[in-house]
């Protein structure tokens, strides 16, 4: 029976196990130790296996990779196969166990089974590569060909991939940037003297299996097979020097454009401590040294470009932003950084729209509709350039051209977008963060000098040459294969279309040899924007400086840098030692750029670019600034905005609140949507977007704009203001009117009207009224010590003199009419002129005594009134003794009330002109005024307290003057016929 006819399955496996007394055991959580002599037996087994291979003369083509054998009974990793009834495991589950099991089964069934002694690669390495021999070979892994559409794999057979065709000229420049850097270093007499660097470059075509195989090929030295017996310890410690059966291994790999590829290779090659340097993998996750200790990169982490974009938004005061992000870690991590940067700064997102590569058509339409409906004028886009193009095309259909876009480095320098006329109106004015551009001296001349004649082994250059010049270089084979087996496997590898390329080249004319890149304009020779190529260039120099540090002996009397004498021989370099020196790299490039690693990352340096219109139509890329770590350097005058003007676009939900106002959040809306509330009197806010208004100190007050606290103005009732002028005029008019009445009465003092009502008291009353009018003037003006004391004394004494006269008049009237009754004549002798003058003097003296005592013990003094919260401080006469002022008013009130009662009793006494009626009415007005004065005086603020008191003085004085003397003057002047004794005595 041949093994080719054998088909293993569950119906064969389980009966076989039963016959051989085998069973499947589930692994327990109890630690199962290996036998103590496990290592010794394993070494004996390997020696036995090697001898068998040598004795049986088994050739490598007879060895089959066990992973390709369609066995269905591989045991899960948590199970073991043991003899039934045993207490200790015999084998551990692994792919090696499957291989060993098949060997045991084959021998017991007498099948022709190839002995699993040698291992081989699962497929051939890339057929095309670029190689330069040297003492140390640097590995290169680039996506040199365009990736075809995604092919679904069912994992039931060897994976099949569509061929990658069409060289990516930009990535091709990355490869030659690596080449020119190596050549520069080899010519440098101070860097790695005596050591020649070489390189080997493979294409990975953005496919993980090909990237993994290329990395293994570089790490393993392109050996097609390996002898397990000769590499007993190598799998356990890669860091020890060994002899290889293939080409020299690479101690470092430069490449891995995608972050996912970097994660995969770093984890797989991590146990080997093989350094990987990426020029494009920017995922923040790769900064974790605990997980990716062997990973380095010459591009900053995405965290820094997100911070730079957030700084741009803050610099231009954009607080209302939209975001379109890739639905993966690239976009989600960026949004997290934005939110951290915007925390506490009242910047928020109107929307966050995600797009996925698988559903980009529908996602792009949705994103365009969201952008069109949004009020945000600034849109952040964190996507791949192909996704951005779809979104821009949808916006162009809807004629949305007034949005300002912020670009991530994934699309900020995309020529595919810049040269697309269909989106030029939408994309005009884009501001983006780009990988730092630099100049590589001589690189353009190097590219122009490339020629297949001078580089016959450069398969990539050959393919590029045939395509660009449309001629055939068929005199040389495109590539060579090592064996028929390799050729068969390579049909599944990177360039299965090579046969079609041969057929196509055969139909092209033969190249003349005069073809050249000199003097022609071609994207391949354009070195104006060397961004990723410069990162590759830096990576090569970083490796060179690490090697230089590793291979440099400190001195003749000092021990070598390592215990393996690697300072003297590049052949003894181990990846672990190289990785240790990579972490300490710190050098300056030939262009004067300082470079070092911060953990895994390069210093955060970016360019700031602007997409500007050109007369020819397509957009051009203009450098407007750069980012150094956390410092943003920007030339605002060089920016062309989406509106086509130099005016910075405004993108806010609410305009900033100016000084003098405060923010008030709108309920249910984001923090950047708010209203501006003016500060209240006495409060200020002296900065934009203030959250609170601050109270001014007690002695200060806010200005009109509510932006500063100024000293309060001194305020008092002055003669210059309207109120002061009005009260002064009223007081002077009252005094003038009183004087006029006094003159009339003096002129007509012999007439019955004047003489009938005790002319002496009338003249005294007029004099007291004039004093009442004039004393109000003392209240107006700047208070001083003498004015505060004099005004209250003058007020109290004048009014007591006035009311005393009226009281005595009323008593005289009552006494006169009572004397007409029999037996009452004697009472008049007590109310003669002397007694009347004495009574007025007595009543007045009491008030004088009260005032003297009050002013002696606790006089009123000028004082600043800070109780009223206004912009002015009132200077007033403070009543330190409320009792004294109350006694003055109380005594006036007592005399007035007594006079009112007596006058009311005498109002109906017979007489044509009974003065008691006039006194009654006047005292009613007087009492009403002063009763209303008390609450008005208490509640009035500042200087209006004084105005209320003056008003009460004038009102009561005018009431007395008009009620008592106006009727008399009317008869004296206008009705002299009634100014007779007969008329006055008539009933």
Short mmCIF file of N, CA and C in Angstrom, two decimals, residues 778-898:
data_model
loop_
_atom_site.label_atom_id
_atom_site.label_comp_id
_atom_site.label_asym_id
_atom_site.label_seq_id
_atom_site.Cartn_x
_atom_site.Cartn_y
_atom_site.Cartn_z
N UNK A 778 -29.09 124.52 53.56
CA UNK A 778 -27.93 123.99 54.27
C UNK A 778 -27.74 122.50 53.97
N UNK A 779 -28.84 121.82 53.63
CA UNK A 779 -28.75 120.39 53.32
C UNK A 779 -28.11 120.12 51.94
N UNK A 780 -28.09 121.11 51.09
CA UNK A 780 -27.55 120.94 49.74
C UNK A 780 -26.08 121.33 49.75
N UNK A 781 -25.26 120.54 49.01
CA UNK A 781 -23.83 120.79 48.97
C UNK A 781 -23.05 119.71 49.67
N UNK A 782 -21.73 119.77 49.57
CA UNK A 782 -20.86 118.77 50.18
C UNK A 782 -20.96 118.83 51.69
N UNK A 783 -21.33 117.75 52.33
CA UNK A 783 -21.44 117.78 53.79
C UNK A 783 -20.09 118.02 54.45
N UNK A 784 -20.15 118.78 55.50
CA UNK A 784 -18.96 119.03 56.31
C UNK A 784 -19.38 118.92 57.78
N UNK A 785 -18.42 119.08 58.68
CA UNK A 785 -18.74 118.93 60.10
C UNK A 785 -19.70 120.02 60.56
N UNK A 786 -19.41 121.27 60.17
CA UNK A 786 -20.28 122.36 60.62
C UNK A 786 -21.64 122.30 59.95
N UNK A 787 -21.66 121.90 58.64
CA UNK A 787 -22.96 121.87 57.95
C UNK A 787 -23.84 120.75 58.51
N UNK A 788 -23.24 119.61 58.85
CA UNK A 788 -24.03 118.51 59.40
C UNK A 788 -24.66 118.91 60.74
N UNK A 789 -23.90 119.61 61.55
CA UNK A 789 -24.45 120.02 62.85
C UNK A 789 -25.44 121.17 62.71
N UNK A 790 -25.16 122.13 61.84
CA UNK A 790 -26.00 123.31 61.71
C UNK A 790 -27.33 122.98 61.04
N UNK A 791 -27.31 122.09 60.05
CA UNK A 791 -28.55 121.85 59.30
C UNK A 791 -29.63 121.24 60.18
N UNK A 792 -29.26 120.30 61.06
CA UNK A 792 -30.27 119.69 61.90
C UNK A 792 -30.76 120.66 62.99
N UNK A 793 -29.82 121.45 63.52
CA UNK A 793 -30.23 122.44 64.53
C UNK A 793 -31.11 123.50 63.91
N UNK A 794 -30.74 124.01 62.74
CA UNK A 794 -31.55 125.04 62.07
C UNK A 794 -32.93 124.49 61.73
N UNK A 795 -32.96 123.27 61.21
CA UNK A 795 -34.24 122.67 60.86
C UNK A 795 -35.13 122.53 62.09
N UNK A 796 -34.57 121.94 63.17
CA UNK A 796 -35.41 121.72 64.36
C UNK A 796 -35.88 123.01 65.01
N UNK A 797 -35.00 124.00 65.15
CA UNK A 797 -35.37 125.25 65.83
C UNK A 797 -36.32 126.06 64.98
N UNK A 798 -36.11 126.12 63.68
CA UNK A 798 -36.98 126.92 62.79
C UNK A 798 -38.40 126.39 62.81
N UNK A 799 -38.54 125.07 62.72
CA UNK A 799 -39.89 124.51 62.69
C UNK A 799 -40.58 124.61 64.05
N UNK A 800 -39.80 124.47 65.12
CA UNK A 800 -40.42 124.65 66.44
C UNK A 800 -40.89 126.09 66.62
N UNK A 801 -40.07 127.06 66.15
CA UNK A 801 -40.48 128.47 66.22
C UNK A 801 -41.75 128.70 65.42
N UNK A 802 -41.83 128.08 64.24
CA UNK A 802 -43.01 128.25 63.39
C UNK A 802 -44.25 127.64 64.04
N UNK A 803 -44.12 126.37 64.48
CA UNK A 803 -45.28 125.70 65.06
C UNK A 803 -45.66 126.35 66.39
N UNK A 804 -44.67 126.85 67.13
CA UNK A 804 -44.98 127.52 68.41
C UNK A 804 -45.83 128.76 68.16
N UNK A 805 -45.51 129.53 67.13
CA UNK A 805 -46.31 130.70 66.79
C UNK A 805 -47.76 130.30 66.48
N UNK A 806 -47.92 129.24 65.70
CA UNK A 806 -49.27 128.78 65.36
C UNK A 806 -50.00 128.28 66.60
N UNK A 807 -49.26 127.58 67.47
CA UNK A 807 -49.89 127.09 68.70
C UNK A 807 -50.36 128.24 69.58
N UNK A 808 -49.50 129.26 69.73
CA UNK A 808 -49.89 130.41 70.55
C UNK A 808 -51.05 131.14 69.92
N UNK A 809 -51.06 131.28 68.57
CA UNK A 809 -52.18 131.91 67.87
C UNK A 809 -53.48 131.18 68.17
N UNK A 810 -53.38 129.84 68.12
CA UNK A 810 -54.59 129.05 68.35
C UNK A 810 -55.08 129.23 69.79
N UNK A 811 -54.15 129.25 70.71
CA UNK A 811 -54.55 129.44 72.13
C UNK A 811 -55.18 130.82 72.33
N UNK A 812 -54.63 131.83 71.66
CA UNK A 812 -55.17 133.19 71.78
C UNK A 812 -56.59 133.25 71.24
N UNK A 813 -56.82 132.58 70.10
CA UNK A 813 -58.17 132.58 69.51
C UNK A 813 -59.16 131.96 70.49
N UNK A 814 -58.74 130.82 71.06
CA UNK A 814 -59.64 130.18 72.02
C UNK A 814 -59.88 131.07 73.24
N UNK A 815 -58.84 131.72 73.70
CA UNK A 815 -58.98 132.57 74.89
C UNK A 815 -59.86 133.77 74.61
N UNK A 816 -59.75 134.35 73.42
CA UNK A 816 -60.55 135.52 73.06
C UNK A 816 -62.02 135.17 73.05
N UNK A 817 -62.38 134.11 72.43
CA UNK A 817 -63.79 133.76 72.34
C UNK A 817 -64.33 133.24 73.66
N UNK A 818 -63.48 132.63 74.44
CA UNK A 818 -63.95 132.19 75.76
C UNK A 818 -64.13 133.38 76.72
N UNK A 819 -63.38 134.44 76.46
CA UNK A 819 -63.51 135.62 77.36
C UNK A 819 -64.83 136.32 77.17
N UNK A 820 -65.53 136.02 76.08
CA UNK A 820 -66.83 136.66 75.85
C UNK A 820 -67.89 136.09 76.76
N UNK A 821 -67.67 135.01 77.35
CA UNK A 821 -68.64 134.41 78.25
C UNK A 821 -68.53 135.08 79.62
N UNK A 822 -69.63 135.16 80.37
CA UNK A 822 -69.58 135.84 81.68
C UNK A 822 -68.60 135.16 82.62
N UNK A 823 -67.81 135.98 83.32
CA UNK A 823 -66.86 135.50 84.32
C UNK A 823 -65.55 135.01 83.75
N UNK A 824 -65.33 135.10 82.41
CA UNK A 824 -64.08 134.57 81.81
C UNK A 824 -63.15 135.68 81.38
N UNK A 825 -63.44 136.93 81.74
CA UNK A 825 -62.60 138.02 81.28
C UNK A 825 -61.19 137.96 81.89
N UNK A 826 -61.10 137.35 83.08
CA UNK A 826 -59.81 137.33 83.78
C UNK A 826 -58.79 136.51 83.01
N UNK A 827 -59.27 135.50 82.21
CA UNK A 827 -58.34 134.60 81.52
C UNK A 827 -57.51 135.31 80.46
N UNK A 828 -57.99 136.44 79.96
CA UNK A 828 -57.25 137.12 78.89
C UNK A 828 -55.97 137.76 79.40
N UNK A 829 -55.93 138.03 80.71
CA UNK A 829 -54.73 138.69 81.21
C UNK A 829 -53.51 137.75 81.18
N UNK A 830 -53.83 136.43 81.11
CA UNK A 830 -52.71 135.45 81.00
C UNK A 830 -52.22 135.27 79.56
N UNK A 831 -52.95 135.92 78.61
CA UNK A 831 -52.56 135.74 77.21
C UNK A 831 -52.36 137.08 76.52
N UNK A 832 -51.73 137.93 77.23
CA UNK A 832 -51.39 139.21 76.64
C UNK A 832 -50.20 139.09 75.73
N UNK A 833 -49.78 140.17 75.10
CA UNK A 833 -48.63 140.13 74.17
C UNK A 833 -47.36 139.61 74.83
N UNK A 834 -47.13 139.96 76.04
CA UNK A 834 -45.91 139.48 76.70
C UNK A 834 -45.94 138.00 76.92
N UNK A 835 -47.12 137.52 77.38
CA UNK A 835 -47.23 136.08 77.59
C UNK A 835 -47.12 135.31 76.27
N UNK A 836 -47.66 135.90 75.21
CA UNK A 836 -47.56 135.21 73.90
C UNK A 836 -46.11 135.10 73.44
N UNK A 837 -45.36 136.21 73.55
CA UNK A 837 -43.95 136.15 73.17
C UNK A 837 -43.18 135.19 74.07
N UNK A 838 -43.52 135.19 75.35
CA UNK A 838 -42.85 134.29 76.29
C UNK A 838 -43.13 132.83 75.98
N UNK A 839 -44.41 132.56 75.61
CA UNK A 839 -44.76 131.16 75.29
C UNK A 839 -43.99 130.67 74.06
N UNK A 840 -43.91 131.54 73.05
CA UNK A 840 -43.14 131.14 71.85
C UNK A 840 -41.68 130.92 72.22
N UNK A 841 -41.14 131.82 73.00
CA UNK A 841 -39.75 131.66 73.40
C UNK A 841 -39.53 130.42 74.24
N UNK A 842 -40.50 130.11 75.12
CA UNK A 842 -40.37 128.92 75.97
C UNK A 842 -40.36 127.63 75.13
N UNK A 843 -41.37 127.55 74.25
CA UNK A 843 -41.44 126.35 73.40
C UNK A 843 -40.17 126.19 72.54
N UNK A 844 -39.66 127.33 72.10
CA UNK A 844 -38.46 127.27 71.23
C UNK A 844 -37.23 126.91 72.04
N UNK A 845 -37.16 127.42 73.26
CA UNK A 845 -35.99 127.11 74.09
C UNK A 845 -35.87 125.63 74.40
N UNK A 846 -37.01 124.97 74.53
CA UNK A 846 -36.95 123.51 74.77
C UNK A 846 -36.25 122.81 73.61
N UNK A 847 -36.61 123.22 72.37
CA UNK A 847 -35.96 122.59 71.21
C UNK A 847 -34.47 122.95 71.15
N UNK A 848 -34.16 124.18 71.54
CA UNK A 848 -32.75 124.59 71.55
C UNK A 848 -31.96 123.73 72.53
N UNK A 849 -32.57 123.48 73.69
CA UNK A 849 -31.88 122.65 74.68
C UNK A 849 -31.66 121.23 74.14
N UNK A 850 -32.69 120.66 73.48
CA UNK A 850 -32.56 119.31 72.91
C UNK A 850 -31.43 119.27 71.89
N UNK A 851 -31.38 120.29 71.04
CA UNK A 851 -30.35 120.33 70.00
C UNK A 851 -28.95 120.48 70.58
N UNK A 852 -28.85 121.32 71.62
CA UNK A 852 -27.53 121.52 72.23
C UNK A 852 -27.03 120.22 72.84
N UNK A 853 -27.93 119.56 73.57
CA UNK A 853 -27.52 118.30 74.19
C UNK A 853 -27.13 117.26 73.12
N UNK A 854 -27.97 117.18 72.07
CA UNK A 854 -27.72 116.20 71.00
C UNK A 854 -26.38 116.49 70.30
N UNK A 855 -26.20 117.72 69.93
CA UNK A 855 -24.98 118.07 69.19
C UNK A 855 -23.74 118.02 70.08
N UNK A 856 -23.94 118.12 71.38
CA UNK A 856 -22.79 118.05 72.28
C UNK A 856 -22.37 116.60 72.52
N UNK A 857 -23.34 115.71 72.65
CA UNK A 857 -23.03 114.32 72.98
C UNK A 857 -22.69 113.48 71.74
N UNK A 858 -23.50 113.57 70.69
CA UNK A 858 -23.28 112.72 69.51
C UNK A 858 -23.74 113.47 68.27
N UNK A 859 -22.92 114.37 67.80
CA UNK A 859 -23.36 115.18 66.67
C UNK A 859 -23.26 114.39 65.35
N UNK A 860 -24.04 114.75 64.37
CA UNK A 860 -23.90 114.15 63.02
C UNK A 860 -22.55 114.54 62.42
N UNK A 861 -21.93 113.61 61.72
CA UNK A 861 -20.63 113.86 61.07
C UNK A 861 -20.70 113.36 59.63
N UNK A 862 -19.89 113.95 58.74
CA UNK A 862 -19.86 113.45 57.36
C UNK A 862 -19.31 112.02 57.33
N UNK A 863 -19.93 111.17 56.51
CA UNK A 863 -19.51 109.77 56.45
C UNK A 863 -19.86 109.19 55.09
N UNK A 864 -18.98 108.26 54.61
CA UNK A 864 -19.23 107.58 53.34
C UNK A 864 -20.22 106.46 53.57
N UNK A 865 -21.28 106.45 52.79
CA UNK A 865 -22.29 105.42 52.89
C UNK A 865 -22.01 104.34 51.84
N UNK A 866 -21.49 103.18 52.28
CA UNK A 866 -21.18 102.07 51.36
C UNK A 866 -22.30 101.05 51.32
N UNK A 867 -23.35 101.31 52.04
CA UNK A 867 -24.44 100.34 52.07
C UNK A 867 -25.17 100.23 50.76
N UNK A 868 -25.27 101.27 50.01
CA UNK A 868 -25.98 101.24 48.74
C UNK A 868 -25.02 100.76 47.65
N UNK A 869 -25.35 99.63 47.03
CA UNK A 869 -24.48 99.04 46.02
C UNK A 869 -24.67 99.77 44.69
N UNK A 870 -23.91 100.76 44.49
CA UNK A 870 -23.95 101.51 43.25
C UNK A 870 -22.56 101.95 42.87
N UNK A 871 -22.47 102.64 41.77
CA UNK A 871 -21.17 103.08 41.29
C UNK A 871 -20.64 104.28 42.06
N UNK A 872 -21.45 104.83 42.97
CA UNK A 872 -21.05 106.02 43.71
C UNK A 872 -21.13 105.78 45.20
N UNK A 873 -20.25 106.45 45.92
CA UNK A 873 -20.27 106.44 47.38
C UNK A 873 -20.93 107.72 47.86
N UNK A 874 -21.98 107.57 48.64
CA UNK A 874 -22.71 108.74 49.12
C UNK A 874 -22.01 109.34 50.32
N UNK A 875 -21.76 110.65 50.26
CA UNK A 875 -21.21 111.39 51.40
C UNK A 875 -22.38 112.03 52.10
N UNK A 876 -22.67 111.57 53.28
CA UNK A 876 -23.86 112.04 54.00
C UNK A 876 -23.50 112.34 55.45
N UNK A 877 -24.44 112.99 56.06
CA UNK A 877 -24.30 113.27 57.49
C UNK A 877 -24.88 112.10 58.26
N UNK A 878 -24.01 111.34 58.87
CA UNK A 878 -24.45 110.14 59.57
C UNK A 878 -25.00 110.50 60.93
N UNK A 879 -26.16 109.95 61.24
CA UNK A 879 -26.80 110.17 62.54
C UNK A 879 -26.28 109.12 63.51
N UNK A 880 -25.24 109.50 64.24
CA UNK A 880 -24.72 108.55 65.21
C UNK A 880 -25.71 108.31 66.34
N UNK A 881 -26.52 109.35 66.65
CA UNK A 881 -27.51 109.22 67.73
C UNK A 881 -28.91 109.35 67.13
N UNK A 882 -29.55 108.24 66.94
CA UNK A 882 -30.91 108.26 66.42
C UNK A 882 -31.87 108.85 67.45
N UNK A 883 -31.52 108.73 68.73
CA UNK A 883 -32.39 109.25 69.79
C UNK A 883 -32.49 110.77 69.71
N UNK A 884 -31.36 111.43 69.49
CA UNK A 884 -31.38 112.88 69.40
C UNK A 884 -32.24 113.36 68.24
N UNK A 885 -32.06 112.75 67.07
CA UNK A 885 -32.87 113.16 65.91
C UNK A 885 -34.35 112.85 66.15
N UNK A 886 -34.61 111.73 66.81
CA UNK A 886 -36.01 111.37 67.09
C UNK A 886 -36.64 112.36 68.06
N UNK A 887 -35.88 112.83 69.06
CA UNK A 887 -36.42 113.82 70.00
C UNK A 887 -36.75 115.13 69.29
N UNK A 888 -35.87 115.54 68.35
CA UNK A 888 -36.13 116.79 67.61
C UNK A 888 -37.43 116.66 66.83
N UNK A 889 -37.55 115.55 66.06
CA UNK A 889 -38.77 115.38 65.27
C UNK A 889 -39.99 115.15 66.17
N UNK A 890 -39.76 114.40 67.25
CA UNK A 890 -40.89 114.13 68.15
C UNK A 890 -41.43 115.40 68.80
N UNK A 891 -40.53 116.28 69.16
CA UNK A 891 -40.99 117.52 69.80
C UNK A 891 -41.76 118.39 68.80
N UNK A 892 -41.29 118.45 67.58
CA UNK A 892 -42.02 119.21 66.54
C UNK A 892 -43.39 118.58 66.33
N UNK A 893 -43.40 117.22 66.29
CA UNK A 893 -44.68 116.54 66.10
C UNK A 893 -45.63 116.78 67.25
N UNK A 894 -45.11 116.82 68.48
CA UNK A 894 -45.96 117.05 69.65
C UNK A 894 -46.61 118.42 69.58
N UNK A 895 -45.82 119.45 69.25
CA UNK A 895 -46.38 120.80 69.14
C UNK A 895 -47.39 120.88 68.00
N UNK A 896 -47.09 120.20 66.89
CA UNK A 896 -48.00 120.26 65.74
C UNK A 896 -49.32 119.59 66.07
N UNK A 897 -49.25 118.43 66.72
CA UNK A 897 -50.49 117.72 67.05
C UNK A 897 -51.34 118.52 68.04
N UNK A 898 -50.66 119.16 69.03
CA UNK A 898 -51.40 119.98 70.00
C UNK A 898 -52.07 121.14 69.31
#
